[in-house]
Short mmCIF file of C-alpha atoms (C1' of nucleotides) in Angstrom, two decimals:
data_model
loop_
_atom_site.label_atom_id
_atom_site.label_comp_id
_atom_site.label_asym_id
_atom_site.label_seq_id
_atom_site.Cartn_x
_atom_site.Cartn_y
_atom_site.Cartn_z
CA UNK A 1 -1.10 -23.27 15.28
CA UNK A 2 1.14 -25.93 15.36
CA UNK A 3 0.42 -28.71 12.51
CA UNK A 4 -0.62 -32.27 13.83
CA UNK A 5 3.00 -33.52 12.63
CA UNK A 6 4.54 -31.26 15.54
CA UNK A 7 1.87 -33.10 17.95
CA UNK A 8 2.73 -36.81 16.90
CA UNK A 9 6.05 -35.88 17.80
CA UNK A 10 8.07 -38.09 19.76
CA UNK A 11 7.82 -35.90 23.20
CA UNK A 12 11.41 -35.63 23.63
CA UNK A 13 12.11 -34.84 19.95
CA UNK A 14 9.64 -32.01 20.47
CA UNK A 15 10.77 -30.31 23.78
CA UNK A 16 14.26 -29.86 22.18
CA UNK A 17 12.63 -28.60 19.33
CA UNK A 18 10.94 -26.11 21.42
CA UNK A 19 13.33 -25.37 23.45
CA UNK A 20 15.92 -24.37 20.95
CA UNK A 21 12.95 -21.86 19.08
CA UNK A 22 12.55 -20.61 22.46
CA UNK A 23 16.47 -20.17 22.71
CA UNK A 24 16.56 -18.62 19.80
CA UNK A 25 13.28 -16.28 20.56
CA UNK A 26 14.97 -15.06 24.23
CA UNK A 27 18.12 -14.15 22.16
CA UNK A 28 17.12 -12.42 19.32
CA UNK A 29 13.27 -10.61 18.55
CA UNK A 30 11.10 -11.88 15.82
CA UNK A 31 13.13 -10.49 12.84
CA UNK A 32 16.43 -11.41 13.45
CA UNK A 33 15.40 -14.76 15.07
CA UNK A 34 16.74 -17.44 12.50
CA UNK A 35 14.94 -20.71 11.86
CA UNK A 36 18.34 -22.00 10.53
CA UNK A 37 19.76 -21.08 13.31
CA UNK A 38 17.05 -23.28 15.24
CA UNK A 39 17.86 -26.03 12.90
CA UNK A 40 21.52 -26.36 13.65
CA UNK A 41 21.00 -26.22 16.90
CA UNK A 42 18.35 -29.24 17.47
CA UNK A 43 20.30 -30.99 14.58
CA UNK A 44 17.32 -31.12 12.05
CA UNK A 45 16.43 -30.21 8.60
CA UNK A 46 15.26 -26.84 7.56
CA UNK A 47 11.91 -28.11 5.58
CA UNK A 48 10.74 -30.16 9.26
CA UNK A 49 9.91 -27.00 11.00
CA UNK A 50 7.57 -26.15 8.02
CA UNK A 51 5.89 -29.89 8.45
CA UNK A 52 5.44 -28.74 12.00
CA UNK A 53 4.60 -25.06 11.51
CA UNK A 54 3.08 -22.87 8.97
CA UNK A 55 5.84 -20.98 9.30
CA UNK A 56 8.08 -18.56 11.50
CA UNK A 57 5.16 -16.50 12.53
CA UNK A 58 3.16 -19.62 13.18
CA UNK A 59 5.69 -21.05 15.54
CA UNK A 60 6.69 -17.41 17.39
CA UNK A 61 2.84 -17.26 18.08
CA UNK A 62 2.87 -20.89 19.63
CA UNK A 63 5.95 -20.15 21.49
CA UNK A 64 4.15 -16.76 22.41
CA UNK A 65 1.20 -18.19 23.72
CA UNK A 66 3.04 -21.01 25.47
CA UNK A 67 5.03 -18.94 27.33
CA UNK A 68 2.66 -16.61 28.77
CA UNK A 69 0.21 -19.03 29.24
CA UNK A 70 3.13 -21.06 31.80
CA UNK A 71 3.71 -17.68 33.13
CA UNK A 72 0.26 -16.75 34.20
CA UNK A 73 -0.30 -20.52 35.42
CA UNK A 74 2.54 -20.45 37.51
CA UNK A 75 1.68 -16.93 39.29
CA UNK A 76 -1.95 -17.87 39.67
CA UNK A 77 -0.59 -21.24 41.32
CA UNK A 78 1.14 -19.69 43.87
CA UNK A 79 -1.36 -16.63 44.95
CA UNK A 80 -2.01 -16.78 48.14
CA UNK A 81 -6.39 -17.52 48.35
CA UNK A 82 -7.20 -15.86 51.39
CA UNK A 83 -8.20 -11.89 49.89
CA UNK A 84 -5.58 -9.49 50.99
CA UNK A 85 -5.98 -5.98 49.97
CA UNK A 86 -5.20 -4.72 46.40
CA UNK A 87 -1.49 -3.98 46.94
CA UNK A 88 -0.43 -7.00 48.78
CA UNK A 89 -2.11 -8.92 45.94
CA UNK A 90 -0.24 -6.95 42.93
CA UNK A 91 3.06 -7.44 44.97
CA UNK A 92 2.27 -10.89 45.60
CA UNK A 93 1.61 -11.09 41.92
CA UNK A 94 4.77 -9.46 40.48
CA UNK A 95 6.93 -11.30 43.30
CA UNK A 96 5.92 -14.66 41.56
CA UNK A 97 6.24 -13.09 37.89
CA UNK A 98 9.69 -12.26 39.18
CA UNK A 99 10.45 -15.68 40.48
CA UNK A 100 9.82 -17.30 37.16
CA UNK A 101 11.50 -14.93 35.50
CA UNK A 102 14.29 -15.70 37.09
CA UNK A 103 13.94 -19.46 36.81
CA UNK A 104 12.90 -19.51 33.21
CA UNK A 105 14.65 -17.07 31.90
CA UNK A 106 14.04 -18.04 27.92
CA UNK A 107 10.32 -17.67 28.46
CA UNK A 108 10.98 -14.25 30.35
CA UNK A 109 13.04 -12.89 27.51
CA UNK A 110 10.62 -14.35 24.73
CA UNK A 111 7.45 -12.57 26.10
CA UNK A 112 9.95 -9.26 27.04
CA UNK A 113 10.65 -9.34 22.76
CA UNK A 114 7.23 -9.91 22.54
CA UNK A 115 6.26 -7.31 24.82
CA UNK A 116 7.90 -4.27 22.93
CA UNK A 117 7.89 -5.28 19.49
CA UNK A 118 4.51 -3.32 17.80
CA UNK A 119 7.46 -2.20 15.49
CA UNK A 120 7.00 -5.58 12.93
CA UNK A 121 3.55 -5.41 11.02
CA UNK A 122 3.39 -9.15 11.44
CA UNK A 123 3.70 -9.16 15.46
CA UNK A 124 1.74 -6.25 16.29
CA UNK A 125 -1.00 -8.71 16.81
CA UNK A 126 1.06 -11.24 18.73
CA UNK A 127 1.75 -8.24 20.97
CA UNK A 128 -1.53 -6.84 21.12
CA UNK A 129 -2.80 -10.28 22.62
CA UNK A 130 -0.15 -10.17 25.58
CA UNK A 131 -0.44 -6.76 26.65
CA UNK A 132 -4.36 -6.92 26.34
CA UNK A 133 -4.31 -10.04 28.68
CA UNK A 134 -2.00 -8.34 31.27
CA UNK A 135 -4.06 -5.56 31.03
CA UNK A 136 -7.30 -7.54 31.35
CA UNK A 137 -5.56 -9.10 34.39
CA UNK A 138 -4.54 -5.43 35.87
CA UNK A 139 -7.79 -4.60 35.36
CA UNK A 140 -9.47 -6.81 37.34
CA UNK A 141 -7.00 -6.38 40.22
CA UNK A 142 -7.87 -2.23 39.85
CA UNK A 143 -11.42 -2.70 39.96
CA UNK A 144 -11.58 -5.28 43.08
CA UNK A 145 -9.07 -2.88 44.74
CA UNK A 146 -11.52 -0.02 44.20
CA UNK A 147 -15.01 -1.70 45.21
CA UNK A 148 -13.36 -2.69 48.17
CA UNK A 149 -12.08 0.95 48.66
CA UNK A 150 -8.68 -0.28 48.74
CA UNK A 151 -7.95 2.64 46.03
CA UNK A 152 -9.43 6.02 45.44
CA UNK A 153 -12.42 5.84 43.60
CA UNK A 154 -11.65 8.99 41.51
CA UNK A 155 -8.24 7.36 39.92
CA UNK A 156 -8.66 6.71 36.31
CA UNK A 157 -8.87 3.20 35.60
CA UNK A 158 -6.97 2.94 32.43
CA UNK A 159 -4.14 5.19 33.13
CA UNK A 160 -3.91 3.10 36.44
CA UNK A 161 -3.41 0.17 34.64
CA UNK A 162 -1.05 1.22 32.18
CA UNK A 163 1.06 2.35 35.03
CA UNK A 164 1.22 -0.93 36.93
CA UNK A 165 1.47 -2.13 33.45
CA UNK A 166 4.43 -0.65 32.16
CA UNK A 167 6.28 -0.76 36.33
CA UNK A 168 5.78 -4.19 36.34
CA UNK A 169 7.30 -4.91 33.17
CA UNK A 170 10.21 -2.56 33.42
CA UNK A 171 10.92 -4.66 37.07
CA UNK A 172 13.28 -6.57 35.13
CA UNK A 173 15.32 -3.88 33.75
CA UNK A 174 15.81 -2.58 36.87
CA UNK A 175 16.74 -5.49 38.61
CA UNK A 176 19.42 -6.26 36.11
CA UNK A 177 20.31 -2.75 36.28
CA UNK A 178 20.10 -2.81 40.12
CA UNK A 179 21.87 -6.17 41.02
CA UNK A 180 24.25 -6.33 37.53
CA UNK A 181 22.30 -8.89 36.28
CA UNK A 182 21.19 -9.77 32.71
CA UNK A 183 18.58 -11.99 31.52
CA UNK A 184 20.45 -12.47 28.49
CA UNK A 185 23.27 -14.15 29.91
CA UNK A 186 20.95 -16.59 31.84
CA UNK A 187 19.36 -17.50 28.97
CA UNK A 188 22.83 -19.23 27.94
CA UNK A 189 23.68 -20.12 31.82
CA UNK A 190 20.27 -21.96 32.10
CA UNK A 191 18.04 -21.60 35.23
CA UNK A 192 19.50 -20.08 38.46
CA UNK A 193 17.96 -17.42 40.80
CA UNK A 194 20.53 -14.66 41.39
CA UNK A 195 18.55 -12.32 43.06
CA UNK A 196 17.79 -13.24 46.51
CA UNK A 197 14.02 -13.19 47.89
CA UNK A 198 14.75 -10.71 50.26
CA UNK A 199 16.68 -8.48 47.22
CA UNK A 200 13.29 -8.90 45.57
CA UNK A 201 11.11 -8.24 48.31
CA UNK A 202 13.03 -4.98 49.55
CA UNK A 203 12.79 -4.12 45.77
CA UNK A 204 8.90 -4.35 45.79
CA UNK A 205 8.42 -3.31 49.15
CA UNK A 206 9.71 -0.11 47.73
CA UNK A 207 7.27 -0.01 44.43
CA UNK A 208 4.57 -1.16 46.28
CA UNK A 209 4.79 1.77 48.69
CA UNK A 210 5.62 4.34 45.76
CA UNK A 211 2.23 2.95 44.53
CA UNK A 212 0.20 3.16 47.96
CA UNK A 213 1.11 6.75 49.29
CA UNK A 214 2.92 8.41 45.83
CA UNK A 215 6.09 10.51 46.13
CA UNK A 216 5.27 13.60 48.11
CA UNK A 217 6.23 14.02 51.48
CA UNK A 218 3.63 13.83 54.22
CA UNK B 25 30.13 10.66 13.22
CA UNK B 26 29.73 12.20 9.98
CA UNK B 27 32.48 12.63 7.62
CA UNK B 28 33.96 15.91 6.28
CA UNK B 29 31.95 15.53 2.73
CA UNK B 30 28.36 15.13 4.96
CA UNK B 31 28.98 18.70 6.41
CA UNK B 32 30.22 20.08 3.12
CA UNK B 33 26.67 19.55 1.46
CA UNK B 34 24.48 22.29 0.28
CA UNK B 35 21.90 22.72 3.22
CA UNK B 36 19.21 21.92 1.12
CA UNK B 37 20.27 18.40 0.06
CA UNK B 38 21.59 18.06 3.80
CA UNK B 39 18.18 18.73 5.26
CA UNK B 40 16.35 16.14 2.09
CA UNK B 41 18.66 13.48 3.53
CA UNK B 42 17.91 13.88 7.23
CA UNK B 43 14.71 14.26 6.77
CA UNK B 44 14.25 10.95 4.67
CA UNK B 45 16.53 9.44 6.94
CA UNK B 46 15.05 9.97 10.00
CA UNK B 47 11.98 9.19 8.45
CA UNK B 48 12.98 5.72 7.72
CA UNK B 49 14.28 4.98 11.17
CA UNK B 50 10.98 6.16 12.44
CA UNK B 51 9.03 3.72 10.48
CA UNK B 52 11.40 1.37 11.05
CA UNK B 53 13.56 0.09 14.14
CA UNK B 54 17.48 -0.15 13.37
CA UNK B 55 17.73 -3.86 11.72
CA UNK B 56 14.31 -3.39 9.84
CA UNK B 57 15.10 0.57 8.63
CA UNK B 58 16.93 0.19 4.93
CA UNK B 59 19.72 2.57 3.77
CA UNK B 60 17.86 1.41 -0.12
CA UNK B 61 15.15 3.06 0.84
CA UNK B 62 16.87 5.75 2.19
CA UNK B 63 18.59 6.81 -0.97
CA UNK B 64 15.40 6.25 -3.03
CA UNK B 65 13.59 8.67 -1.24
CA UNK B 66 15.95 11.18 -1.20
CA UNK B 67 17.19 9.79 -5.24
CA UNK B 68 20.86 9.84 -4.94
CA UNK B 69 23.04 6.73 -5.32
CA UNK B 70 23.66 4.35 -2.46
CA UNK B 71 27.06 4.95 -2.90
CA UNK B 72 26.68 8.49 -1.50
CA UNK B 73 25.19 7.15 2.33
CA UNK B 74 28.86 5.77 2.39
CA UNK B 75 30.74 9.06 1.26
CA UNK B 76 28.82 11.06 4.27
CA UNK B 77 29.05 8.36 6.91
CA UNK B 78 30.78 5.52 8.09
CA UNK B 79 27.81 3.27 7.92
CA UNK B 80 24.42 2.71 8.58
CA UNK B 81 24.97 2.21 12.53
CA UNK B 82 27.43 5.77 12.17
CA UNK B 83 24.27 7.14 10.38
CA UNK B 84 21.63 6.20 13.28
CA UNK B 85 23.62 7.09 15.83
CA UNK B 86 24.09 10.84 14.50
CA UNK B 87 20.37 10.97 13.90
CA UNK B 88 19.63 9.93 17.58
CA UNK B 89 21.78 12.17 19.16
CA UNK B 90 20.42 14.98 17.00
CA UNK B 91 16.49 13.97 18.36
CA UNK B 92 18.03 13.81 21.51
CA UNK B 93 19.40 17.17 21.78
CA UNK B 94 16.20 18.63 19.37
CA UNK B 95 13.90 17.54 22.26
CA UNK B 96 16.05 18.43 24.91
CA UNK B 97 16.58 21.81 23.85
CA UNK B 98 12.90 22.10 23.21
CA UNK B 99 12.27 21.55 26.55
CA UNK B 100 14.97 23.33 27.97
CA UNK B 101 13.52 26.48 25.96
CA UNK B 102 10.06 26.16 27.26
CA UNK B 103 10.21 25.56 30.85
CA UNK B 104 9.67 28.23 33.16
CA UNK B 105 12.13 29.85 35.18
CA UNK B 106 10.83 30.33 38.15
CA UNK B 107 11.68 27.45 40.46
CA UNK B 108 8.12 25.43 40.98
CA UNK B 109 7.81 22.14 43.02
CA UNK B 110 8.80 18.79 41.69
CA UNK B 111 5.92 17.98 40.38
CA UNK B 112 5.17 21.03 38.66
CA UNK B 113 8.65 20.81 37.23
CA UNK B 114 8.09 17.48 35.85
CA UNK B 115 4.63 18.06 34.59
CA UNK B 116 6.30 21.48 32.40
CA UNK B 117 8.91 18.94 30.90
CA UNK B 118 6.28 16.22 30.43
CA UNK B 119 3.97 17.90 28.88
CA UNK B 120 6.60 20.09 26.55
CA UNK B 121 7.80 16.57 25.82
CA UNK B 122 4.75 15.35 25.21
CA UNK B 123 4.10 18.47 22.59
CA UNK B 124 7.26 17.92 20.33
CA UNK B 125 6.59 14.79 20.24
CA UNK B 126 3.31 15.77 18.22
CA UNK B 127 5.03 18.40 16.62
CA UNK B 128 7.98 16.17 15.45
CA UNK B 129 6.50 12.95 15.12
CA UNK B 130 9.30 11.28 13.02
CA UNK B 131 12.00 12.25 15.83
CA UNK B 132 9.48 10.94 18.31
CA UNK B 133 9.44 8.00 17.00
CA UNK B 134 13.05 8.00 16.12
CA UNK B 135 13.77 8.28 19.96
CA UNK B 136 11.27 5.41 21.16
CA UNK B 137 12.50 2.78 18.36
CA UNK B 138 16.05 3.97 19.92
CA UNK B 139 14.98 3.64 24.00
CA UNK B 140 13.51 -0.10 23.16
CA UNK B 141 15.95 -1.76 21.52
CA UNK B 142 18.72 -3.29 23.64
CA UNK B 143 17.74 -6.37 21.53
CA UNK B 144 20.54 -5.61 18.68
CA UNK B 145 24.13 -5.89 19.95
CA UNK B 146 25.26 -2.71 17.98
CA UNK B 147 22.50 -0.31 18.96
CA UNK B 148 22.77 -1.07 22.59
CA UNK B 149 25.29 1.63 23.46
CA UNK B 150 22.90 3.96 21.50
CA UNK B 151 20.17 2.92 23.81
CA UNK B 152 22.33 3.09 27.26
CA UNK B 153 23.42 6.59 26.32
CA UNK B 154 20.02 7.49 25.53
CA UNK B 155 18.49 6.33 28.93
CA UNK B 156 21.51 7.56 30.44
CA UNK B 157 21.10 11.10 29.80
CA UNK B 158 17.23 10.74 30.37
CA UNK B 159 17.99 9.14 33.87
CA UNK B 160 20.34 11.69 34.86
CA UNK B 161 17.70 14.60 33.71
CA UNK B 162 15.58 12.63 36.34
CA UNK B 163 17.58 12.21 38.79
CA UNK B 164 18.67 15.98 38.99
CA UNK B 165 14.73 16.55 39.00
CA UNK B 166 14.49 14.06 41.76
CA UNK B 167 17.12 15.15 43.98
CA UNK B 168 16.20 18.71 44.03
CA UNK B 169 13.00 17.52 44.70
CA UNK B 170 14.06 15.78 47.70
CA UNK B 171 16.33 18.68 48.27
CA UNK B 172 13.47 20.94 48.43
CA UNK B 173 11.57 18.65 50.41
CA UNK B 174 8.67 17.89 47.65
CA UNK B 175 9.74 14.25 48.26
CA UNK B 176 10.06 12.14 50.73
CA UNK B 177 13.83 11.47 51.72
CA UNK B 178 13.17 7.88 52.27
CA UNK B 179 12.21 7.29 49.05
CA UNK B 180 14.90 4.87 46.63
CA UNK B 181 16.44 7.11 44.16
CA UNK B 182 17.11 5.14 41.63
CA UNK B 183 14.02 3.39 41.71
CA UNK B 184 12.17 6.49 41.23
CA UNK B 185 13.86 7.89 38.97
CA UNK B 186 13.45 4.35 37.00
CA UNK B 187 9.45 4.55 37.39
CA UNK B 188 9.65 8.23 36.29
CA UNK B 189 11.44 7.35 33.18
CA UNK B 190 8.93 4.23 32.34
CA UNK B 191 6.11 6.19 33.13
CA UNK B 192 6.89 9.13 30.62
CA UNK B 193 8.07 7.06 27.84
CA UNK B 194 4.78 4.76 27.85
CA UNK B 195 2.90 8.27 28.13
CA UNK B 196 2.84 7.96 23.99
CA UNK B 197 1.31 4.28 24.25
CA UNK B 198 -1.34 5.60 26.31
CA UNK B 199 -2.30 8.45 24.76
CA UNK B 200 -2.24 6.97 21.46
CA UNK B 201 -4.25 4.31 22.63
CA UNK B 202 -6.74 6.64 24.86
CA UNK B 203 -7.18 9.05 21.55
CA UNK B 204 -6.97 6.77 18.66
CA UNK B 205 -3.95 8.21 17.59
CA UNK B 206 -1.26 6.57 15.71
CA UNK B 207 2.56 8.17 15.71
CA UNK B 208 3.30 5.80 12.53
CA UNK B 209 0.05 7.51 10.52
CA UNK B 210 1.43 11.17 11.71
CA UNK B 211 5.13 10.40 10.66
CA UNK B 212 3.78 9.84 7.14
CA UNK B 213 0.93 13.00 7.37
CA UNK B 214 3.64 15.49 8.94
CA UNK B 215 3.32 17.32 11.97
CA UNK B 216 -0.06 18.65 13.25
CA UNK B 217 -1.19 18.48 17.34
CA UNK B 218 -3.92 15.71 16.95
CA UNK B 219 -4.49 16.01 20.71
CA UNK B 220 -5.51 19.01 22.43
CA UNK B 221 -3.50 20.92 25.35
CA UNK B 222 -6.62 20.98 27.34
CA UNK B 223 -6.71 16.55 26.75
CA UNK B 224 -2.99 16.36 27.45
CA UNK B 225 -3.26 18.37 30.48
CA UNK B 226 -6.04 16.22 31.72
CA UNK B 227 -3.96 13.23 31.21
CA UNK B 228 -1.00 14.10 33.08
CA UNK B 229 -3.14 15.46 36.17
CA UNK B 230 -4.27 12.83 36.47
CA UNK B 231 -0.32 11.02 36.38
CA UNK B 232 0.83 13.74 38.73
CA UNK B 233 -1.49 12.93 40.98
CA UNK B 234 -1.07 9.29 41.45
CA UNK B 235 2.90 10.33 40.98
CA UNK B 236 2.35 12.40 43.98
CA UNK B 237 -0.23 11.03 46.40
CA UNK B 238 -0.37 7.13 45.03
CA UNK B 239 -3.09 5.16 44.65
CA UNK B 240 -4.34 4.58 47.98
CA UNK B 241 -7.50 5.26 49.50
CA UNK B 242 -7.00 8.35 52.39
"C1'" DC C 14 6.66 -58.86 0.32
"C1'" DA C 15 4.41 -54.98 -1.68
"C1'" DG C 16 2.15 -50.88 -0.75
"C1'" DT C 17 0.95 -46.90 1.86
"C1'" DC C 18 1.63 -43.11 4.56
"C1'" DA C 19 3.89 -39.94 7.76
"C1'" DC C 20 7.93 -37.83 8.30
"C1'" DA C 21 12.89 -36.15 7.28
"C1'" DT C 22 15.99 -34.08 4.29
"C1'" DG C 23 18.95 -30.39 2.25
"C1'" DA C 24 19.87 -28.42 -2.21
"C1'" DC C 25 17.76 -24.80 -4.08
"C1'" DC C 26 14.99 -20.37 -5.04
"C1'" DG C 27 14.17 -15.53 -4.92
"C1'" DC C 28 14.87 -11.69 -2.41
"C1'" DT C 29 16.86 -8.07 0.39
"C1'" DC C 30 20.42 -6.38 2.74
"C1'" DG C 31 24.86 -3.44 3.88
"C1'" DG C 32 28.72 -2.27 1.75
"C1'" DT C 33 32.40 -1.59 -2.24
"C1'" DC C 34 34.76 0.49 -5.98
"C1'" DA C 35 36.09 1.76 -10.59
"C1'" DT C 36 34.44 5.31 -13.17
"C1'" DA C 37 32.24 9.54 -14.25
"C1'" DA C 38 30.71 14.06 -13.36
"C1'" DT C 39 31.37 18.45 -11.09
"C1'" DC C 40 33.60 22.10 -8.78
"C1'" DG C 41 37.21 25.53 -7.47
"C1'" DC C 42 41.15 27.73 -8.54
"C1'" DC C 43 45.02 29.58 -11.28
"C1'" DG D 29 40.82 26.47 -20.59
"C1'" DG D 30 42.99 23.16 -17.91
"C1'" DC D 31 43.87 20.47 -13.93
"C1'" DG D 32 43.62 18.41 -9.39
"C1'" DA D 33 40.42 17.51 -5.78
"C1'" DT D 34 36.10 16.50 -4.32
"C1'" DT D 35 31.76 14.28 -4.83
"C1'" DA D 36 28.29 11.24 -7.29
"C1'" DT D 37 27.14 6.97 -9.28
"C1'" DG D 38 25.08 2.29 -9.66
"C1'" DA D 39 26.46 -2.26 -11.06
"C1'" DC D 40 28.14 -5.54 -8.30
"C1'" DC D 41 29.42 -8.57 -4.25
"C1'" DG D 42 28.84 -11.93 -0.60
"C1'" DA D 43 25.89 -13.18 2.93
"C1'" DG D 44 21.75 -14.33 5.20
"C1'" DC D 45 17.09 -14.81 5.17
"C1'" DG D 46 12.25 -17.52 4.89
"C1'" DG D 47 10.41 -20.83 2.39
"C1'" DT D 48 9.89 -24.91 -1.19
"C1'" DC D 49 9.85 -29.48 -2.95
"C1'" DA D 50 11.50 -33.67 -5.12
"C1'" DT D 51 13.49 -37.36 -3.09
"C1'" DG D 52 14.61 -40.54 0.54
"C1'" DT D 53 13.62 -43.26 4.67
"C1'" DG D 54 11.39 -46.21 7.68
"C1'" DA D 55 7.55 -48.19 10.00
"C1'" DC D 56 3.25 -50.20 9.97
"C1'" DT D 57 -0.39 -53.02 7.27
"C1'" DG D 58 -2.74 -56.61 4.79
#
DNA sequence: CAGTCACATGACCGCTCGGTCATAATCGCC
DNA sequence: GGCGATTATGACCGAGCGGTCATGTGACTG
């Protein structure tokens, strides 16, 4: 956790600060993110980040938790509260994840590193806590959808999750792959939504039935 | 690709410094994996790495394409002849898959470090050509499928074949997290089929099934 | 004005890395 | 045995990393 120095910071001194780590998190994963890197580009010394931070796990765990943490706000912000049925509440869901991807694209591409990254020792756990949250989110969706026999009792639970899981989170490779876009470049470009809502919608009108009636004809 | 002197080695030390190679990358994703190590397993000088290949990145991409085309061929070997139904097609090569990759842990995990990790500028032509040849083993699956009429025509292609593709790579997260098993342990321990046919099977009727009739109720 | 305290600084440390190269050992052939 | 070609070696290089710490700075306090 951030150390109180990093709290009495002048707010504008710290949301450069933060947003150059997160520039520098969207742009490279946790090992060959540089903190000097981060330095030279707010304009600082090396030694403040370590009056701010325990160090460069310390601050990729902040920057971790902040992101997802905005992430999930802003999706649970803009669900819709009357109850629709399970599937128009994951699309509605993943529509809104995909909007702020698109509009924050640093804090998309942080928590994408942080997503697939069990390879470092020291960010397995930093991962761990993201996927168990979407998961514990996923979960909840699942079992609604099923005690109100929008899905087949018999599915199994877990695997169902994992599936939305890992669909949801490969959205944004295909997307980029779909509409020649990359993430990476709108890191550097700043905000900006190139794909249109309808794009996204046709997109997910397509999962969402993949989902609902499988792959088989009839 | 390797140089002249690489293919000129006795067999013996050939096969010591694949093996301890590819074991490295498999602990290790491309940035992290250390060509120091490397040679200290295998105890020759580090000199040497550089007399059989132009590199590390040379090295890692001749060790991916040889996974590649291990577990392709593995496959290929074991799936039946007789022309079954999409689904049964894809649930031979899925589960064969899913079998080397027990049997051959350390290119297993060889092949997953390589399909996430778009991250580092020099692997990501490794990566594309990886997904690339797994996408176009889907997509022939897919379109005979929809040939045959398993699948409904309607049905986006490339989306599909994308969800197809996610869905059988994250297959190892969730059976090592549904069985307690770890790839990284087995890597170090050696082969051996920690998980059962019968468990496997179980697992991917039950992906089939949602594959093929989704997740709806009715 | 002196003293205190929070904060900023950047030279510096130790380490690891990929890669090099002059030299030495080894091999194959006549 | 001798000789050229091939292969092996490991000390060494330059670079980058995360992290440290003695010193400096400036603002508030009594």
């Amino acid at each position: 956790m951030p150390k109180p120095t990093f709290l009495n910071l002048p707010p504008d001194k710290r949301r450069r600060f933060v947003d150059a780590a997160l520039n520098e998190f969207a742009l490279h994963d946790y090992r060959a993110a540089s903190v000097g890197r981060i330095v030279d580009a707010v304009g600082i010394a090396k030694g403040s980040v370590y009056q701010y931070f325990d160090g460069k796990l310390d601050l990729y765990r902040y920057l971790v938790d902040l992101a997802a943490e905005t992430k999930f706000r802003h999706i649970d912000a803009r669900l819709a509260s009357d109850a629709p049925d399970f599937f128009s509440q994951y699309r509605q869901a993943t529509f809104h994840g995909a909007r702020f991807d698109f509009s924050e694209p640093s804090y998309a591409s942080l928590l994408y590193h942080a997503t697939y990254e069990p390879s470092a020792p020291e960010t397995a756990e930093v991962s761990a806590r993201l996927r168990a949250a979407s998961h514990a989110y996923l979960l909840g969706l699942v079992d609604a959808g099923v005690a109100r026999g929008d899905l087949r009792a018999d599915i199994d639970r877990d695997m169902t999750v994992y599936a939305l899981y890992q669909l949801t989170v490969a959205l944004r490779d295909f997307l980029g792959a779909r509409f020649g876009f990359s993430f990476e470049d709108a890191v550097h470009a700043g905000a900006g939504s190139p794909i249109g809502d309808q794009d996204l919608s046709a997109v997910l009108d397509e999962l969402v039935g993949v989902l609902r009636h499988g792959l088989a004809l009839g």
